[in-house]
RNA sequence: GGGCGAUUAGCUCAGCGGGAGAGCGCUGCCUUCACACGGCAGAGGUCGCUGGUUCGAACCCAGCAUCGCCCACCA
C-alpha cells in the first residue's frame, strides 16, 4: 500500500470490529495450561447483569487489557477470564421496579418461581449487551471460559463452600439485630447500609410512674426520655439511667408504664447511658436497636418486636397495629400530646441508614439469620497482607484493608430475597437441620433464604477455574497474578476473596491488587444515573475511537480519583493521528539512501538508545501499576523524540542505516503501545507490512547493547543549538539561510540542516548574534541593520545570566552549603558557576564590540 | 466522633528534598511534499495559609483553612 492510498486520519469505526474478529479468529486470546510457560492470570471483576458498562468498567477494562496483552507479548501464558455476576439484590430490585412500572405487580403477585424466571430472562438480555461492550473495549478475554455466577458448576461451588463452612461451625444461625429493609423485605449487611444526614426530630416521651409512689426527683409524676423513633416506644422493655447520675439515684428500681401498651417496666442503671445526652434517661427496645439488644442481653430482658417484615406495626403495637411506621409515628406523637405525655420536641440533625439498593430507611430489626463468623477467616488474611503475600497498589490500601479486617463483625449472609443461591440447608420433620446439596428426604423443607450476592463473588478467583474440582486450570492459573478493582468494593469483595481463597485453597487468590481511580464527572462529583451526569464509554468510543479513549483513561489514572475530561480522549485521538501519520511517513520513506554515511549516524544511535531506555522505564512503570507515568513516557518518546526530531533528521541527514533503524524503532514503538492502543497499532502494523499480528508479537526488551550515552549527549546539545537558532529567528524575524558557527560537540550535519545555518570556520569581521544554547553558544552572522536589536537582546541575556550567576555565587559563598551539601551537588553548582561566568564573559565582550 | 486523601499555570493533572512540568486553552509565525486532530517560537505560577526541621522545602514535620472519600451502635 502506498502513502497516497492511506487516509490522513485513522478511522476507528472502519476497522475496530474487523480487527477484533481477526484476533478472536486467530485464537490469540485463548490460554490453556502449558507447563513450560509461566502463567499470568487476571479474572475480570464480573460486571453486574443489571445495566450497561460505565466509565469505571472502561477504565478497569483498559487497565486489565493493557496488563494482559503485555504479559502475553512477554511470553507468559496469559489468561484473562471473563464473567458476569447475577447481582442478587441489585438485579431483583431492577426487575421488581420494572414489574411494578409495566404491570403494576409485586413479586408476591407472581410467586417465587415465576419471579425468578423473569430475573433469569432479564439477566440474559443484559448479559449479552455487556459482553458486546467488552468487545468494543477490545478486551482480550478468553471467551471460551466465560463464567456466570448462576451457571450450574458455579452454583455447585457456592453450595460446596457454604456446606464446608457449616461443617466447620463457621456458619451459624442466630436471632440477632440486622439491618432490615422493609421495601425489599430482607436483611442486608452492614456494608450495604448508607448513612445519610437527615433533618429529623428528637422527641421527649414521658413514662408515668406505675408504682403509685410519689413523683420523681424532679417533682414530675413521670420519667422523660428522648428518642428519634417514637414508634419504638411500643417495644420498650426498660428504662436505663447512668449509675453515676445523682439526679436519678432514686429512680433506679422504680416502675413506669409504657404509654398505649400499658406495659410496666423497670428503671435500671447501666453504664452504657451517657448522662449528658438529653434527659439522661434511655429507653430500651431490644428488638429495634443494636445497643438496646446488647443491654437486653446483659439484663435478661425480653425483646418485644413491634414491626412486621414490611415495616408496618404488628400485633404488639396496641392501637397502632396495622399502620405503616410513618403513620404510626405521626399518630403516636399526636396521642402522646393529647395525653400530656409529650415532652420537648426539637429539630435534630442525625444520621439515618438507607438501603444501598433501594434507598428505603433501614430498620434495625430482630430476626433469624445465617451468619459467618469472621474472626477465624480474617486472621490468615491479615497475615497475608502483613507479609506482602498480597501486595496492594497503592500501598495505603494495604493498611486500610488490614485495619478493616481487624475490626470485623460477623457477616450476615442470608437474604429474604428470591434471586440468588438458595441456602442449602434442610429442615427435617423432627426439627433436624442439615446442610446438604440435595434434599435428605420427602418430608424435608429447604431454607427459604438465599445467600448474599457477595458470598458467591468471594469465591470468584477459584470457582471460575473449576473449584471444587482440582482442574488443570485451577492448578495452573491459581493463585492469579493480579486483581484490578475500584476501591468501593475493597471490603465487600476483595477482602472476602482473600479470606475465602485462603480458606478453600490455602493460598491467596492473587498476588497483586490494583486499586484504580474512580472516574468522576467533569465537575468532580460522582457519576450517577440519578444525577444524570454519567458518560457512556461506548459514545466515547464512537466519537474518539477506542484506542484514544483507552489511552486517555490510562493517562489520567494514578492513585488519585480524577474528573473525566473529554480533553483526554482528544489527547489520545491526537496521539493516534500522530502515530498514524508517522506510519504514512515511514511508508513513503525510501528503503535505501544513497548519499549517507555507511555506518549508523549519531542520530541513529541516539534514537535506538532512547527507545531502549523508554522501553525499560515503560515496562517498569506498568509493572508497578503507574499507568499515568507509563503513558507519559511513551507519549513523550513517540511524539517529542521520534516524531519531532528523529523523523525530521531522517529527512535531512540520513545514513545508510537510517531506513532500517527508522522502521525498527517505529515497529518497536507500535509494540510498546499495542497493549494500550491495540486497534490502531494492529492496523498500522498491517499497513507498514509488519510480519504477523501484533497481538502475537513480542514486547520490546531492554537491550544494554543499545545504550549510547555519548550519542544522547550529542543530540541533546544539537537540539539545544537548533532551538536557540529557531528561537532567535522567531524573535528577530530573520528568515533564510544564515552563516554561523555551532558549538563543539553538536552533530554539524543535523544542526545545519535543521537550523538552516551554513557552517563557517570563523566569523571574524562579521557582525554576529550570540545565542546561548545550554552550556554553549551559537553564533550566526547578521546584516548591519540588526545591530540595535542584537544589542537589546544581548543586554537581556546578560542580565538573565547575571541572575543565575548570582544565585550560584550566593550558594557557594555559604560555608554551610559547601560543608554540608553532598559533594556532587556542590560540584554541579561550581560547574554551573564557571559555565555561566564564561558565557557572561563572551556576551559582555560582544556587547562592547557592538556599542 | 475517628481515619485517609487532596489543595501546583485559566482548565484537567504530573512532580514529592538540590534551579517550577505536561496536555488543553491563549499569543505570534508557518496551508514546507507524514500529520492543521499539524509544525516552530512564546506568554502564563510568592506550588492553600502559618510556623518548624534543613546548607537548601512545592516536596519532610506541626497547626489552620477549604474540598472529597471511607469507617463508627450515641438515644
mmCIF file of N, CA, C and O in Angstrom, chain A residues 508-558:
data_model
loop_
_atom_site.group_PDB
_atom_site.id
_atom_site.type_symbol
_atom_site.label_atom_id
_atom_site.label_comp_id
_atom_site.label_asym_id
_atom_site.label_seq_id
_atom_site.Cartn_x
_atom_site.Cartn_y
_atom_site.Cartn_z
ATOM 1 N N UNK A 508 -3.405 -17.358 48.804
ATOM 2 C CA UNK A 508 -4.100 -16.109 48.461
ATOM 3 C C UNK A 508 -4.613 -16.194 47.023
ATOM 4 O O UNK A 508 -4.022 -16.887 46.200
ATOM 5 N N UNK A 509 -5.686 -15.494 46.710
ATOM 6 C CA UNK A 509 -6.267 -15.619 45.371
ATOM 7 C C UNK A 509 -5.531 -14.824 44.295
ATOM 8 O O UNK A 509 -5.703 -15.084 43.119
ATOM 9 N N UNK A 510 -4.734 -13.839 44.710
ATOM 10 C CA UNK A 510 -3.994 -13.038 43.723
ATOM 11 C C UNK A 510 -2.779 -12.445 44.410
ATOM 12 O O UNK A 510 -2.776 -12.209 45.603
ATOM 13 N N UNK A 511 -1.740 -12.218 43.618
ATOM 14 C CA UNK A 511 -0.503 -11.691 44.186
ATOM 15 C C UNK A 511 -0.549 -10.187 44.347
ATOM 16 O O UNK A 511 0.031 -9.618 45.259
ATOM 17 N N UNK A 512 -1.229 -9.539 43.409
ATOM 18 C CA UNK A 512 -1.276 -8.079 43.442
ATOM 19 C C UNK A 512 -2.714 -7.597 43.333
ATOM 20 O O UNK A 512 -3.531 -8.206 42.668
ATOM 21 N N UNK A 513 -2.982 -6.502 44.021
ATOM 22 C CA UNK A 513 -4.276 -5.853 43.866
ATOM 23 C C UNK A 513 -4.014 -4.423 43.407
ATOM 24 O O UNK A 513 -3.228 -3.706 44.030
ATOM 25 N N UNK A 514 -4.622 -4.050 42.318
ATOM 26 C CA UNK A 514 -4.512 -2.664 41.878
ATOM 27 C C UNK A 514 -5.824 -1.964 42.175
ATOM 28 O O UNK A 514 -6.877 -2.361 41.692
ATOM 29 N N UNK A 515 -5.749 -0.945 43.021
ATOM 30 C CA UNK A 515 -6.951 -0.171 43.343
ATOM 31 C C UNK A 515 -6.958 1.048 42.434
ATOM 32 O O UNK A 515 -6.137 1.949 42.588
ATOM 33 N N UNK A 516 -7.839 1.035 41.482
ATOM 34 C CA UNK A 516 -7.777 2.105 40.480
ATOM 35 C C UNK A 516 -8.587 3.330 40.890
ATOM 36 O O UNK A 516 -9.375 3.288 41.829
ATOM 37 N N UNK A 517 -8.355 4.395 40.158
ATOM 38 C CA UNK A 517 -9.045 5.655 40.428
ATOM 39 C C UNK A 517 -10.546 5.508 40.170
ATOM 40 O O UNK A 517 -10.969 4.641 39.429
ATOM 41 N N UNK A 518 -11.296 6.397 40.762
ATOM 42 C CA UNK A 518 -12.710 6.500 40.423
ATOM 43 C C UNK A 518 -12.839 7.605 39.384
ATOM 44 O O UNK A 518 -12.238 8.671 39.519
ATOM 45 N N UNK A 519 -13.576 7.311 38.330
ATOM 46 C CA UNK A 519 -13.784 8.317 37.288
ATOM 47 C C UNK A 519 -14.966 9.192 37.699
ATOM 48 O O UNK A 519 -16.101 8.732 37.755
ATOM 49 N N UNK A 520 -14.654 10.435 38.025
ATOM 50 C CA UNK A 520 -15.700 11.355 38.453
ATOM 51 C C UNK A 520 -16.225 12.136 37.255
ATOM 52 O O UNK A 520 -15.590 12.169 36.196
ATOM 53 N N UNK A 521 -17.375 12.764 37.454
ATOM 54 C CA UNK A 521 -17.921 13.605 36.392
ATOM 55 C C UNK A 521 -17.044 14.845 36.252
ATOM 56 O O UNK A 521 -16.164 15.095 37.077
ATOM 57 N N UNK A 522 -17.295 15.621 35.233
ATOM 58 C CA UNK A 522 -16.420 16.748 34.948
ATOM 59 C C UNK A 522 -16.330 17.764 36.092
ATOM 60 O O UNK A 522 -15.335 18.447 36.242
ATOM 61 N N UNK A 523 -17.401 17.869 36.863
ATOM 62 C CA UNK A 523 -17.366 18.837 37.965
ATOM 63 C C UNK A 523 -16.820 18.240 39.258
ATOM 64 O O UNK A 523 -16.924 18.831 40.324
ATOM 65 N N UNK A 524 -16.244 17.048 39.182
ATOM 66 C CA UNK A 524 -15.600 16.464 40.354
ATOM 67 C C UNK A 524 -16.528 15.693 41.280
ATOM 68 O O UNK A 524 -16.108 15.222 42.317
ATOM 69 N N UNK A 525 -17.801 15.546 40.918
ATOM 70 C CA UNK A 525 -18.706 14.744 41.739
ATOM 71 C C UNK A 525 -18.809 13.352 41.135
ATOM 72 O O UNK A 525 -18.401 13.128 39.999
ATOM 73 N N UNK A 526 -19.357 12.446 41.925
ATOM 74 C CA UNK A 526 -19.501 11.085 41.437
ATOM 75 C C UNK A 526 -20.502 11.034 40.293
ATOM 76 O O UNK A 526 -21.498 11.733 40.305
ATOM 77 N N UNK A 527 -20.205 10.177 39.334
ATOM 78 C CA UNK A 527 -21.195 9.973 38.277
ATOM 79 C C UNK A 527 -22.304 9.105 38.836
ATOM 80 O O UNK A 527 -22.044 8.113 39.503
ATOM 81 N N UNK A 528 -23.549 9.480 38.558
ATOM 82 C CA UNK A 528 -24.647 8.600 38.939
ATOM 83 C C UNK A 528 -25.829 8.842 38.027
ATOM 84 O O UNK A 528 -26.023 9.944 37.530
ATOM 85 N N UNK A 529 -26.560 7.784 37.835
ATOM 86 C CA UNK A 529 -27.717 7.879 36.937
ATOM 87 C C UNK A 529 -28.704 8.922 37.439
ATOM 88 O O UNK A 529 -29.273 9.676 36.655
ATOM 89 N N UNK A 530 -28.883 8.946 38.780
ATOM 90 C CA UNK A 530 -29.893 9.868 39.307
ATOM 91 C C UNK A 530 -29.476 11.323 39.085
ATOM 92 O O UNK A 530 -30.321 12.194 38.904
ATOM 93 N N UNK A 531 -28.171 11.579 39.080
ATOM 94 C CA UNK A 531 -27.743 12.949 38.820
ATOM 95 C C UNK A 531 -27.716 13.242 37.326
ATOM 96 O O UNK A 531 -27.570 14.390 36.908
ATOM 97 N N UNK A 532 -27.800 12.190 36.538
ATOM 98 C CA UNK A 532 -27.813 12.395 35.095
ATOM 99 C C UNK A 532 -26.481 12.880 34.546
ATOM 100 O O UNK A 532 -26.436 13.489 33.484
ATOM 101 N N UNK A 533 -25.403 12.615 35.276
ATOM 102 C CA UNK A 533 -24.103 13.103 34.799
ATOM 103 C C UNK A 533 -23.172 11.977 34.360
ATOM 104 O O UNK A 533 -21.968 12.106 34.403
ATOM 105 N N UNK A 534 -23.770 10.868 33.973
ATOM 106 C CA UNK A 534 -22.923 9.759 33.539
ATOM 107 C C UNK A 534 -22.483 9.959 32.086
ATOM 108 O O UNK A 534 -23.129 10.658 31.316
ATOM 109 N N UNK A 535 -21.349 9.351 31.777
ATOM 110 C CA UNK A 535 -20.853 9.358 30.404
ATOM 111 C C UNK A 535 -20.830 7.909 29.956
ATOM 112 O O UNK A 535 -20.343 7.044 30.686
ATOM 113 N N UNK A 536 -21.358 7.641 28.793
ATOM 114 C CA UNK A 536 -21.365 6.282 28.274
ATOM 115 C C UNK A 536 -20.075 6.046 27.494
ATOM 116 O O UNK A 536 -19.817 6.714 26.503
ATOM 117 N N UNK A 537 -19.259 5.093 27.972
ATOM 118 C CA UNK A 537 -17.987 4.873 27.278
ATOM 119 C C UNK A 537 -18.169 4.526 25.802
ATOM 120 O O UNK A 537 -17.323 4.867 24.980
ATOM 121 N N UNK A 538 -19.273 3.872 25.487
ATOM 122 C CA UNK A 538 -19.487 3.481 24.095
ATOM 123 C C UNK A 538 -19.629 4.728 23.201
ATOM 124 O O UNK A 538 -19.123 4.772 22.079
ATOM 125 N N UNK A 539 -20.298 5.739 23.738
ATOM 126 C CA UNK A 539 -20.394 7.001 22.986
ATOM 127 C C UNK A 539 -19.006 7.581 22.742
ATOM 128 O O UNK A 539 -18.719 8.107 21.668
ATOM 129 N N UNK A 540 -18.152 7.478 23.750
ATOM 130 C CA UNK A 540 -16.786 7.981 23.596
ATOM 131 C C UNK A 540 -16.024 7.176 22.544
ATOM 132 O O UNK A 540 -15.297 7.738 21.730
ATOM 133 N N UNK A 541 -16.211 5.858 22.588
ATOM 134 C CA UNK A 541 -15.539 5.019 21.586
ATOM 135 C C UNK A 541 -15.967 5.449 20.188
ATOM 136 O O UNK A 541 -15.165 5.538 19.264
ATOM 137 N N UNK A 542 -17.269 5.705 20.045
ATOM 138 C CA UNK A 542 -17.789 6.107 18.740
ATOM 139 C C UNK A 542 -17.177 7.425 18.294
ATOM 140 O O UNK A 542 -16.843 7.616 17.134
ATOM 141 N N UNK A 543 -17.073 8.344 19.232
ATOM 142 C CA UNK A 543 -16.639 9.674 18.843
ATOM 143 C C UNK A 543 -15.121 9.792 18.664
ATOM 144 O O UNK A 543 -14.651 10.450 17.745
ATOM 145 N N UNK A 544 -14.374 9.168 19.574
ATOM 146 C CA UNK A 544 -12.924 9.374 19.551
ATOM 147 C C UNK A 544 -12.137 8.151 19.087
ATOM 148 O O UNK A 544 -10.957 8.256 18.790
ATOM 149 N N UNK A 545 -12.782 7.027 19.084
ATOM 150 C CA UNK A 545 -12.055 5.792 18.803
ATOM 151 C C UNK A 545 -11.669 5.138 20.120
ATOM 152 O O UNK A 545 -11.323 5.824 21.093
ATOM 153 N N UNK A 546 -11.731 3.831 20.162
ATOM 154 C CA UNK A 546 -11.478 3.103 21.403
ATOM 155 C C UNK A 546 -10.051 3.313 21.909
ATOM 156 O O UNK A 546 -9.823 3.538 23.094
ATOM 157 N N UNK A 547 -9.088 3.261 21.005
ATOM 158 C CA UNK A 547 -7.697 3.423 21.429
ATOM 159 C C UNK A 547 -7.484 4.764 22.114
ATOM 160 O O UNK A 547 -6.796 4.854 23.125
ATOM 161 N N UNK A 548 -8.077 5.799 21.530
ATOM 162 C CA UNK A 548 -7.906 7.149 22.068
ATOM 163 C C UNK A 548 -8.477 7.238 23.476
ATOM 164 O O UNK A 548 -7.850 7.794 24.386
ATOM 165 N N UNK A 549 -9.650 6.644 23.673
ATOM 166 C CA UNK A 549 -10.293 6.690 24.988
ATOM 167 C C UNK A 549 -9.484 5.886 25.999
ATOM 168 O O UNK A 549 -9.256 6.332 27.124
ATOM 169 N N UNK A 550 -9.034 4.730 25.575
ATOM 170 C CA UNK A 550 -8.218 3.896 26.467
ATOM 171 C C UNK A 550 -6.951 4.632 26.877
ATOM 172 O O UNK A 550 -6.599 4.678 28.063
ATOM 173 N N UNK A 551 -6.274 5.202 25.910
ATOM 174 C CA UNK A 551 -5.054 5.931 26.235
ATOM 175 C C UNK A 551 -5.349 7.085 27.189
ATOM 176 O O UNK A 551 -4.663 7.283 28.192
ATOM 177 N N UNK A 552 -6.398 7.826 26.868
ATOM 178 C CA UNK A 552 -6.768 8.963 27.709
ATOM 179 C C UNK A 552 -7.064 8.546 29.140
ATOM 180 O O UNK A 552 -6.655 9.209 30.095
ATOM 181 N N UNK A 553 -7.764 7.435 29.311
ATOM 182 C CA UNK A 553 -8.107 6.960 30.648
ATOM 183 C C UNK A 553 -6.852 6.566 31.424
ATOM 184 O O UNK A 553 -6.682 6.942 32.580
ATOM 185 N N UNK A 554 -5.979 5.825 30.776
ATOM 186 C CA UNK A 554 -4.766 5.405 31.480
ATOM 187 C C UNK A 554 -3.870 6.609 31.781
ATOM 188 O O UNK A 554 -3.195 6.645 32.805
ATOM 189 N N UNK A 555 -3.892 7.564 30.886
ATOM 190 C CA UNK A 555 -3.073 8.767 31.077
ATOM 191 C C UNK A 555 -3.507 9.509 32.340
ATOM 192 O O UNK A 555 -2.718 10.161 32.996
ATOM 193 N N UNK A 556 -4.793 9.407 32.664
ATOM 194 C CA UNK A 556 -5.308 10.103 33.851
ATOM 195 C C UNK A 556 -5.326 9.225 35.082
ATOM 196 O O UNK A 556 -5.677 9.672 36.164
ATOM 197 N N UNK A 557 -4.976 7.958 34.921
ATOM 198 C CA UNK A 557 -5.181 7.026 36.015
ATOM 199 C C UNK A 557 -3.961 6.913 36.917
ATOM 200 O O UNK A 557 -2.987 6.275 36.577
ATOM 201 N N UNK A 558 -4.030 7.564 38.064
ATOM 202 C CA UNK A 558 -2.948 7.444 39.035
ATOM 203 C C UNK A 558 -3.553 6.966 40.343
ATOM 204 O O UNK A 558 -4.529 6.249 40.347
#
